[in-house]
mmCIF file with all atom_site columns, C-alpha atoms in Angstrom:
data_model
loop_
_atom_site.group_PDB
_atom_site.id
_atom_site.type_symbol
_atom_site.label_atom_id
_atom_site.label_alt_id
_atom_site.label_comp_id
_atom_site.label_asym_id
_atom_site.label_entity_id
_atom_site.label_seq_id
_atom_site.pdbx_PDB_ins_code
_atom_site.Cartn_x
_atom_site.Cartn_y
_atom_site.Cartn_z
_atom_site.occupancy
_atom_site.B_iso_or_equiv
_atom_site.pdbx_formal_charge
_atom_site.auth_seq_id
_atom_site.auth_comp_id
_atom_site.auth_asym_id
_atom_site.auth_atom_id
_atom_site.pdbx_PDB_model_num
ATOM 1   C CA . MET D 1 1   ? 58.414  85.275 101.119 1.00 0.00 ? 1   MET D CA 1
ATOM 2   C CA . GLU D 1 2   ? 57.604  84.957 104.887 1.00 0.00 ? 2   GLU D CA 1
ATOM 3   C CA . LEU D 1 3   ? 54.848  82.121 106.038 1.00 0.00 ? 3   LEU D CA 1
ATOM 4   C CA . ARG D 1 4   ? 53.566  82.333 109.711 1.00 0.00 ? 4   ARG D CA 1
ATOM 5   C CA . PHE D 1 5   ? 51.636  79.361 110.915 1.00 0.00 ? 5   PHE D CA 1
ATOM 6   C CA . VAL D 1 6   ? 50.988  77.203 113.885 1.00 0.00 ? 6   VAL D CA 1
ATOM 7   C CA . GLY D 1 7   ? 51.309  73.186 113.367 1.00 0.00 ? 7   GLY D CA 1
ATOM 8   C CA . GLU D 1 8   ? 51.475  70.294 114.947 1.00 0.00 ? 8   GLU D CA 1
ATOM 9   C CA . VAL D 1 9   ? 54.691  68.189 114.900 1.00 0.00 ? 9   VAL D CA 1
ATOM 10  C CA . VAL D 1 10  ? 54.616  64.972 113.710 1.00 0.00 ? 10  VAL D CA 1
ATOM 11  C CA . TRP D 1 11  ? 56.857  61.734 113.317 1.00 0.00 ? 11  TRP D CA 1
ATOM 12  C CA . TRP D 1 12  ? 57.067  60.096 110.009 1.00 0.00 ? 12  TRP D CA 1
ATOM 13  C CA . ARG D 1 13  ? 58.913  57.362 109.365 1.00 0.00 ? 13  ARG D CA 1
ATOM 14  C CA . GLY D 1 14  ? 59.939  57.387 105.253 1.00 0.00 ? 14  GLY D CA 1
ATOM 15  C CA . PRO D 1 15  ? 63.706  56.845 104.179 1.00 0.00 ? 15  PRO D CA 1
ATOM 16  C CA . THR D 1 16  ? 64.466  58.937 107.168 1.00 0.00 ? 16  THR D CA 1
ATOM 17  C CA . PRO D 1 17  ? 62.717  59.059 110.438 1.00 0.00 ? 17  PRO D CA 1
ATOM 18  C CA . TYR D 1 18  ? 62.381  62.712 111.078 1.00 0.00 ? 18  TYR D CA 1
ATOM 19  C CA . HIS D 1 19  ? 60.029  65.415 113.095 1.00 0.00 ? 19  HIS D CA 1
ATOM 20  C CA . PHE D 1 20  ? 57.887  67.458 110.711 1.00 0.00 ? 20  PHE D CA 1
ATOM 21  C CA . VAL D 1 21  ? 55.242  70.325 110.327 1.00 0.00 ? 21  VAL D CA 1
ATOM 22  C CA . ALA D 1 22  ? 52.865  69.976 107.803 1.00 0.00 ? 22  ALA D CA 1
ATOM 23  C CA . LEU D 1 23  ? 52.435  73.425 106.172 1.00 0.00 ? 23  LEU D CA 1
ATOM 24  C CA . PRO D 1 24  ? 48.724  74.776 105.988 1.00 0.00 ? 24  PRO D CA 1
ATOM 25  C CA . GLU D 1 25  ? 47.172  74.771 102.933 1.00 0.00 ? 25  GLU D CA 1
ATOM 26  C CA . PRO D 1 26  ? 46.927  78.448 102.299 1.00 0.00 ? 26  PRO D CA 1
ATOM 27  C CA . GLN D 1 27  ? 50.668  78.969 103.078 1.00 0.00 ? 27  GLN D CA 1
ATOM 28  C CA . ALA D 1 28  ? 51.283  75.765 100.699 1.00 0.00 ? 28  ALA D CA 1
ATOM 29  C CA . ALA D 1 29  ? 49.117  77.469 97.908  1.00 0.00 ? 29  ALA D CA 1
ATOM 30  C CA . ARG D 1 30  ? 51.316  80.664 98.572  1.00 0.00 ? 30  ARG D CA 1
ATOM 31  C CA . LEU D 1 31  ? 54.759  78.309 98.209  1.00 0.00 ? 31  LEU D CA 1
ATOM 32  C CA . ARG D 1 32  ? 53.289  76.338 95.142  1.00 0.00 ? 32  ARG D CA 1
ATOM 33  C CA . VAL D 1 33  ? 53.100  79.832 93.184  1.00 0.00 ? 33  VAL D CA 1
ATOM 34  C CA . VAL D 1 34  ? 56.962  80.555 93.556  1.00 0.00 ? 34  VAL D CA 1
ATOM 35  C CA . SER D 1 35  ? 58.015  76.435 93.820  1.00 0.00 ? 35  SER D CA 1
ATOM 36  C CA . SER D 1 36  ? 59.610  76.296 90.371  1.00 0.00 ? 36  SER D CA 1
ATOM 37  C CA . ARG D 1 37  ? 61.598  79.336 91.007  1.00 0.00 ? 37  ARG D CA 1
ATOM 38  C CA . VAL D 1 38  ? 62.834  78.288 94.499  1.00 0.00 ? 38  VAL D CA 1
ATOM 39  C CA . THR D 1 39  ? 63.166  74.858 94.432  1.00 0.00 ? 39  THR D CA 1
ATOM 40  C CA . TYR D 1 40  ? 67.024  72.942 93.995  1.00 0.00 ? 40  TYR D CA 1
ATOM 41  C CA . GLY D 1 41  ? 65.721  69.627 92.469  1.00 0.00 ? 41  GLY D CA 1
ATOM 42  C CA . TRP D 1 42  ? 62.797  66.975 93.303  1.00 0.00 ? 42  TRP D CA 1
ATOM 43  C CA . GLY D 1 43  ? 60.677  69.941 94.925  1.00 0.00 ? 43  GLY D CA 1
ATOM 44  C CA . CYS D 1 44  ? 62.802  70.813 97.711  1.00 0.00 ? 44  CYS D CA 1
ATOM 45  C CA . ILE D 1 45  ? 62.936  74.515 98.785  1.00 0.00 ? 45  ILE D CA 1
ATOM 46  C CA . PRO D 1 46  ? 65.655  75.810 100.660 1.00 0.00 ? 46  PRO D CA 1
ATOM 47  C CA . ALA D 1 47  ? 64.082  77.841 103.745 1.00 0.00 ? 47  ALA D CA 1
ATOM 48  C CA . THR D 1 48  ? 65.003  79.347 107.103 1.00 0.00 ? 48  THR D CA 1
ATOM 49  C CA . VAL D 1 49  ? 62.896  78.482 109.615 1.00 0.00 ? 49  VAL D CA 1
ATOM 50  C CA . THR D 1 50  ? 62.344  79.995 112.895 1.00 0.00 ? 50  THR D CA 1
ATOM 51  C CA . LEU D 1 51  ? 60.889  78.005 116.065 1.00 0.00 ? 51  LEU D CA 1
ATOM 52  C CA . GLY D 1 52  ? 60.508  80.266 118.892 1.00 0.00 ? 52  GLY D CA 1
ATOM 53  C CA . ALA D 1 53  ? 63.436  82.024 119.876 1.00 0.00 ? 53  ALA D CA 1
ATOM 54  C CA . THR D 1 54  ? 66.035  79.519 117.719 1.00 0.00 ? 54  THR D CA 1
ATOM 55  C CA . THR D 1 55  ? 66.380  79.927 113.758 1.00 0.00 ? 55  THR D CA 1
ATOM 56  C CA . PHE D 1 56  ? 67.742  76.763 111.768 1.00 0.00 ? 56  PHE D CA 1
ATOM 57  C CA . THR D 1 57  ? 68.156  76.459 107.555 1.00 0.00 ? 57  THR D CA 1
ATOM 58  C CA . THR D 1 58  ? 66.453  73.310 106.109 1.00 0.00 ? 58  THR D CA 1
ATOM 59  C CA . SER D 1 59  ? 64.523  72.175 103.159 1.00 0.00 ? 59  SER D CA 1
ATOM 60  C CA . ILE D 1 60  ? 60.976  72.159 102.664 1.00 0.00 ? 60  ILE D CA 1
ATOM 61  C CA . PHE D 1 61  ? 59.819  68.862 100.856 1.00 0.00 ? 61  PHE D CA 1
ATOM 62  C CA . PRO D 1 62  ? 56.717  68.366 98.830  1.00 0.00 ? 62  PRO D CA 1
ATOM 63  C CA . LYS D 1 63  ? 54.525  65.489 100.318 1.00 0.00 ? 63  LYS D CA 1
ATOM 64  C CA . ASP D 1 64  ? 51.196  64.226 99.276  1.00 0.00 ? 64  ASP D CA 1
ATOM 65  C CA . GLY D 1 65  ? 50.553  67.942 97.408  1.00 0.00 ? 65  GLY D CA 1
ATOM 66  C CA . GLY D 1 66  ? 51.378  69.861 100.375 1.00 0.00 ? 66  GLY D CA 1
ATOM 67  C CA . PHE D 1 67  ? 54.787  70.609 101.959 1.00 0.00 ? 67  PHE D CA 1
ATOM 68  C CA . MET D 1 68  ? 56.434  69.324 105.178 1.00 0.00 ? 68  MET D CA 1
ATOM 69  C CA . VAL D 1 69  ? 58.600  71.397 107.480 1.00 0.00 ? 69  VAL D CA 1
ATOM 70  C CA . PRO D 1 70  ? 61.415  68.908 108.774 1.00 0.00 ? 70  PRO D CA 1
ATOM 71  C CA . MET D 1 71  ? 62.303  70.350 112.699 1.00 0.00 ? 71  MET D CA 1
ATOM 72  C CA . LYS D 1 72  ? 65.427  69.866 113.506 1.00 0.00 ? 72  LYS D CA 1
ATOM 73  C CA . VAL D 1 73  ? 66.832  68.002 116.472 1.00 0.00 ? 73  VAL D CA 1
ATOM 74  C CA . ALA D 1 74  ? 68.874  71.062 117.946 1.00 0.00 ? 74  ALA D CA 1
ATOM 75  C CA . ALA D 1 75  ? 65.894  73.182 117.627 1.00 0.00 ? 75  ALA D CA 1
ATOM 76  C CA . ARG D 1 76  ? 63.398  70.889 119.322 1.00 0.00 ? 76  ARG D CA 1
ATOM 77  C CA . ARG D 1 77  ? 65.580  70.395 122.025 1.00 0.00 ? 77  ARG D CA 1
ATOM 78  C CA . ALA D 1 78  ? 66.460  73.933 122.504 1.00 0.00 ? 78  ALA D CA 1
ATOM 79  C CA . GLU D 1 79  ? 62.822  74.766 122.334 1.00 0.00 ? 79  GLU D CA 1
ATOM 80  C CA . GLY D 1 80  ? 61.422  71.697 124.366 1.00 0.00 ? 80  GLY D CA 1
ATOM 81  C CA . VAL D 1 81  ? 59.325  71.000 121.374 1.00 0.00 ? 81  VAL D CA 1
ATOM 82  C CA . GLU D 1 82  ? 58.096  67.118 121.428 1.00 0.00 ? 82  GLU D CA 1
ATOM 83  C CA . LEU D 1 83  ? 55.821  65.004 119.234 1.00 0.00 ? 83  LEU D CA 1
ATOM 84  C CA . GLY D 1 84  ? 52.187  66.318 118.956 1.00 0.00 ? 84  GLY D CA 1
ATOM 85  C CA . ASP D 1 85  ? 52.935  69.552 119.903 1.00 0.00 ? 85  ASP D CA 1
ATOM 86  C CA . ASP D 1 86  ? 51.437  72.424 118.347 1.00 0.00 ? 86  ASP D CA 1
ATOM 87  C CA . VAL D 1 87  ? 54.141  74.952 117.373 1.00 0.00 ? 87  VAL D CA 1
ATOM 88  C CA . THR D 1 88  ? 54.207  78.244 115.938 1.00 0.00 ? 88  THR D CA 1
ATOM 89  C CA . LEU D 1 89  ? 56.752  78.350 112.891 1.00 0.00 ? 89  LEU D CA 1
ATOM 90  C CA . VAL D 1 90  ? 58.333  81.520 110.747 1.00 0.00 ? 90  VAL D CA 1
ATOM 91  C CA . VAL D 1 91  ? 59.236  79.927 107.076 1.00 0.00 ? 91  VAL D CA 1
ATOM 92  C CA . VAL D 1 92  ? 61.255  82.216 105.038 1.00 0.00 ? 92  VAL D CA 1
ATOM 93  C CA . VAL D 1 93  ? 61.948  81.260 101.355 1.00 0.00 ? 93  VAL D CA 1
ATOM 94  C CA . GLU D 1 94  ? 63.984  83.253 99.168  1.00 0.00 ? 94  GLU D CA 1
ATOM 95  C CA . ASP D 1 95  ? 62.401  84.038 96.075  1.00 0.00 ? 95  ASP D CA 1
ATOM 96  C CA . PRO D 1 96  ? 64.865  85.927 93.545  1.00 0.00 ? 96  PRO D CA 1
ATOM 97  C CA . ASP D 1 97  ? 62.304  87.127 91.698  1.00 0.00 ? 97  ASP D CA 1
ATOM 98  C CA . ASP D 1 98  ? 60.402  89.044 94.689  1.00 0.00 ? 98  ASP D CA 1
ATOM 99  C CA . PRO D 1 99  ? 60.547  92.977 94.238  1.00 0.00 ? 99  PRO D CA 1
ATOM 100 C CA . GLU D 1 100 ? 61.206  93.202 98.008  1.00 0.00 ? 100 GLU D CA 1
ATOM 101 C CA . HIS D 1 101 ? 64.027  90.870 97.972  1.00 0.00 ? 101 HIS D CA 1
ATOM 102 C CA . ASP D 1 102 ? 66.020  93.000 95.684  1.00 0.00 ? 102 ASP D CA 1
ATOM 103 C CA . ALA D 1 103 ? 64.985  96.032 97.677  1.00 0.00 ? 103 ALA D CA 1
ATOM 104 C CA . ALA D 1 104 ? 66.952  94.092 100.296 1.00 0.00 ? 104 ALA D CA 1
ATOM 105 C CA . ASP D 1 105 ? 69.745  93.261 98.624  1.00 0.00 ? 105 ASP D CA 1
ATOM 106 C CA . GLU D 1 106 ? 70.342  96.977 97.655  1.00 0.00 ? 106 GLU D CA 1
ATOM 107 C CA . VAL D 1 107 ? 70.199  97.854 101.695 1.00 0.00 ? 107 VAL D CA 1
ATOM 108 C CA . ALA D 1 108 ? 72.697  95.441 102.574 1.00 0.00 ? 108 ALA D CA 1
ATOM 109 C CA . PRO D 1 109 ? 76.452  96.630 102.037 1.00 0.00 ? 109 PRO D CA 1
ATOM 110 C CA . ALA D 1 110 ? 78.585  94.899 99.485  1.00 0.00 ? 110 ALA D CA 1
ATOM 111 C CA . ALA D 1 111 ? 81.005  94.119 102.329 1.00 0.00 ? 111 ALA D CA 1
ATOM 112 C CA . ARG D 1 112 ? 78.414  91.750 103.980 1.00 0.00 ? 112 ARG D CA 1
ATOM 113 C CA . ARG D 1 113 ? 77.679  90.039 100.955 1.00 0.00 ? 113 ARG D CA 1
ATOM 114 C CA . VAL D 1 114 ? 79.207  86.520 100.874 1.00 0.00 ? 114 VAL D CA 1
ATOM 115 C CA . PRO D 1 115 ? 80.742  85.861 97.034  1.00 0.00 ? 115 PRO D CA 1
ATOM 116 C CA . ALA D 1 116 ? 79.612  82.524 95.260  1.00 0.00 ? 116 ALA D CA 1
ATOM 117 C CA . HIS D 1 117 ? 82.548  80.293 95.537  1.00 0.00 ? 117 HIS D CA 1
ATOM 118 C CA . ASP D 1 118 ? 84.319  79.326 92.913  1.00 0.00 ? 118 ASP D CA 1
ATOM 119 C CA . PRO D 1 119 ? 86.495  76.066 92.936  1.00 0.00 ? 119 PRO D CA 1
ATOM 120 C CA . ALA D 1 120 ? 89.013  77.670 90.605  1.00 0.00 ? 120 ALA D CA 1
ATOM 121 C CA . ASP D 1 121 ? 90.044  79.902 93.223  1.00 0.00 ? 121 ASP D CA 1
ATOM 122 C CA . ASP D 1 122 ? 91.384  77.236 95.040  1.00 0.00 ? 122 ASP D CA 1
ATOM 123 C CA . ASP D 1 123 ? 95.091  76.855 95.550  1.00 0.00 ? 123 ASP D CA 1
ATOM 124 C CA . ASP D 1 124 ? 94.487  72.823 95.293  1.00 0.00 ? 124 ASP D CA 1
ATOM 125 C CA . TYR D 1 125 ? 92.240  72.662 92.389  1.00 0.00 ? 125 TYR D CA 1
ATOM 126 C CA . TYR D 1 126 ? 93.275  71.352 89.545  1.00 0.00 ? 126 TYR D CA 1
ATOM 127 C CA . ASP D 1 127 ? 91.677  71.743 86.116  1.00 0.00 ? 127 ASP D CA 1
ATOM 128 C CA . PRO D 1 128 ? 92.120  68.946 83.367  1.00 0.00 ? 128 PRO D CA 1
ATOM 129 C CA . ALA D 1 129 ? 91.398  70.815 80.829  1.00 0.00 ? 129 ALA D CA 1
ATOM 130 C CA . ALA D 1 130 ? 93.980  73.571 81.407  1.00 0.00 ? 130 ALA D CA 1
ATOM 131 C CA . ASP D 1 131 ? 97.144  72.867 79.574  1.00 0.00 ? 131 ASP D CA 1
ATOM 132 C CA . ASP D 1 132 ? 99.394  74.616 82.228  1.00 0.00 ? 132 ASP D CA 1
ATOM 133 C CA . GLY D 1 133 ? 101.745 71.744 83.066  1.00 0.00 ? 133 GLY D CA 1
ATOM 134 C CA . ARG D 1 134 ? 100.681 70.752 86.477  1.00 0.00 ? 134 ARG D CA 1
ATOM 135 C CA . ALA D 1 135 ? 100.110 67.088 85.403  1.00 0.00 ? 135 ALA D CA 1
ATOM 136 C CA . ALA D 1 136 ? 103.330 66.734 84.314  1.00 0.00 ? 136 ALA D CA 1
ATOM 137 C CA . GLY D 1 137 ? 105.286 64.325 86.903  1.00 0.00 ? 137 GLY D CA 1
ATOM 138 C CA . ARG D 1 138 ? 102.106 63.052 88.626  1.00 0.00 ? 138 ARG D CA 1
ATOM 139 C CA . GLY D 1 139 ? 101.455 60.159 86.230  1.00 0.00 ? 139 GLY D CA 1
ATOM 140 C CA . TRP D 1 140 ? 98.766  61.865 84.656  1.00 0.00 ? 140 TRP D CA 1
ATOM 141 C CA . GLU D 1 141 ? 100.237 61.986 81.157  1.00 0.00 ? 141 GLU D CA 1
ATOM 142 C CA . PRO D 1 142 ? 99.606  59.330 78.908  1.00 0.00 ? 142 PRO D CA 1
ATOM 143 C CA . SER D 1 143 ? 102.135 56.820 77.707  1.00 0.00 ? 143 SER D CA 1
ATOM 144 C CA . ALA D 1 144 ? 104.164 56.996 74.275  1.00 0.00 ? 144 ALA D CA 1
ATOM 145 C CA . SER D 1 145 ? 101.955 54.118 73.305  1.00 0.00 ? 145 SER D CA 1
ATOM 146 C CA . GLY D 1 146 ? 99.094  56.363 73.839  1.00 0.00 ? 146 GLY D CA 1
ATOM 147 C CA . ASP D 1 147 ? 97.452  53.711 76.237  1.00 0.00 ? 147 ASP D CA 1
ATOM 148 C CA . PRO D 1 148 ? 96.597  55.243 79.759  1.00 0.00 ? 148 PRO D CA 1
ATOM 149 C CA . ARG D 1 149 ? 97.895  51.997 81.862  1.00 0.00 ? 149 ARG D CA 1
#
C-alpha cells in the first residue's frame, strides 16, 4: 500500500523526543483497514518512507486514533527539513494479503529474495533441548546429586 501526502513536521516530546508528520485522515483510514494484518505489535506498523530523494525504513506509531510517521534525523538533515516545514512523503506499507504484493513477488527473481534467518544455521547456536553432547564439559550438565549448582 502506497500513501502519498503533505504534512507539517512536528515535535513530540513523549518518552523519546522525535520529529513526526501526522498521517492525514484519508490515508489513516486506508491504513486502519490493514493495520491488524501488518502491525508487529502495539499498533506499530513497519514502513518505508521517502522524503525528497531520501528513503528510509521506520515504524508508524498510532496516536489519538491516527498515526504518526517518525522523521529520522539523517533524512531530515539530508533534505534540509526543519521543525514546522511542510513536507511531501511517500509511505509504503507491505500488506501480505494485497494481490499486487503477490504479483511483485512473482516478478522478483528468486536469487534476489532474502531468506528468513534461522538461528539454528549459525555455527555458535546452542539448542539446550538437543541432546547432541555439546553441553558436556562446559559446566552445563547437572551434578551427580541432581543439584544444578
